Short mmCIF file of C-alpha atoms in Angstrom, two decimals:
data_model
loop_
_atom_site.label_atom_id
_atom_site.label_comp_id
_atom_site.label_asym_id
_atom_site.label_seq_id
_atom_site.Cartn_x
_atom_site.Cartn_y
_atom_site.Cartn_z
CA ASP D 45 -0.01 0.27 -0.08
CA LEU D 46 1.10 3.43 -0.60
CA LYS D 47 2.18 5.85 1.94
CA PRO D 48 3.52 9.32 2.28
CA ILE D 49 7.27 9.74 3.02
CA ALA D 50 6.40 11.48 6.07
CA ASP D 51 5.24 8.39 7.68
CA MET D 52 8.56 6.49 7.00
CA ARG D 53 11.02 5.39 9.41
CA THR D 54 14.90 5.98 9.38
CA GLY D 55 16.01 2.70 7.32
CA GLU D 56 12.59 2.23 5.34
CA SER D 57 12.84 2.39 1.61
CA GLY D 58 10.52 2.57 -1.64
CA ARG D 59 9.57 3.88 -4.99
CA LEU D 60 8.16 7.24 -5.32
CA THR D 61 5.12 6.81 -6.62
CA ARG D 62 2.81 9.77 -6.35
CA LEU D 63 2.95 13.69 -5.94
CA LEU D 64 -0.09 15.21 -4.83
CA GLU D 65 -1.88 17.82 -6.71
CA ASP D 66 -0.93 20.60 -3.79
CA ILE D 67 3.02 20.02 -5.06
CA GLU D 68 2.07 19.92 -8.85
CA LEU D 69 0.77 23.12 -8.67
CA ASP D 70 3.85 25.02 -6.87
CA HIS D 71 6.70 25.73 -9.78
CA ASP D 72 9.33 26.11 -6.92
CA VAL D 73 8.61 23.20 -5.29
CA LEU D 74 8.59 20.72 -8.55
CA LYS D 75 11.87 22.42 -9.30
CA TYR D 76 13.24 21.59 -6.16
CA LEU D 77 11.95 17.98 -6.18
CA GLU D 78 13.51 17.65 -10.09
CA ASP D 79 16.99 19.23 -8.88
CA HIS D 80 17.17 16.65 -6.48
CA ARG D 81 15.85 13.72 -8.66
CA LEU D 82 12.64 13.25 -6.46
CA MET D 83 10.13 12.26 -9.42
CA PRO D 84 7.97 9.46 -9.62
CA GLY D 85 9.84 6.24 -10.44
CA ARG D 86 12.85 7.05 -8.19
CA ASP D 87 13.87 4.59 -5.42
CA LEU D 88 14.60 6.38 -2.03
CA SER D 89 15.57 5.55 1.34
CA VAL D 90 15.33 7.47 4.56
CA VAL D 91 18.48 7.92 6.38
CA ASP D 92 17.14 9.93 9.33
CA VAL D 93 14.16 11.72 10.57
CA GLY D 94 14.78 14.39 12.73
CA PRO D 95 12.81 15.57 16.21
CA ASP D 96 11.01 18.47 14.24
CA GLY D 97 9.75 15.91 11.46
CA THR D 98 12.44 16.79 8.80
CA ILE D 99 13.23 14.06 6.67
CA THR D 100 16.43 12.98 5.28
CA LEU D 101 16.32 10.91 2.02
CA GLU D 102 19.12 9.28 0.11
CA VAL D 103 18.19 9.29 -3.82
CA ASP D 104 20.58 7.99 -6.28
CA GLY D 105 23.43 8.41 -3.89
CA ASP D 106 22.60 12.11 -2.71
CA ARG D 107 21.00 13.09 0.37
CA VAL D 108 18.35 15.65 0.50
CA SER D 109 16.09 16.92 3.03
CA LEU D 110 12.06 17.39 3.25
CA GLY D 111 10.15 19.20 5.75
CA ARG D 112 7.20 17.14 7.29
CA GLN D 113 4.49 19.18 4.93
CA LEU D 114 6.31 18.17 1.78
CA GLY D 115 6.58 14.94 2.84
CA ASP D 116 3.23 14.48 3.36
CA ASN D 117 2.62 15.30 -0.39
CA LEU D 118 5.05 12.69 -1.90
CA TRP D 119 3.84 9.02 -1.70
CA VAL D 120 5.62 5.90 -2.21
CA LEU D 121 5.37 2.42 -2.51
CA PRO D 122 7.40 0.69 0.44
CA ALA D 123 10.28 -1.81 -0.44
#
């Protein structure tokens, strides 16, 4: 079952499957995601979740951090 990145825990991985509509309408956020290769079809893993909910991901060997609100709008199929 799909779940938002914000609900993933450290060490979990999956394939980014869906961007919710709120994200698709925000050009700046889409550019950020594209720049960090966070597009549907990409595999990712959670490296760390901070006490404030900030999620650090590894995508194609690079790390990227997302706030909880953004993580709620990116859905993955867990591995």
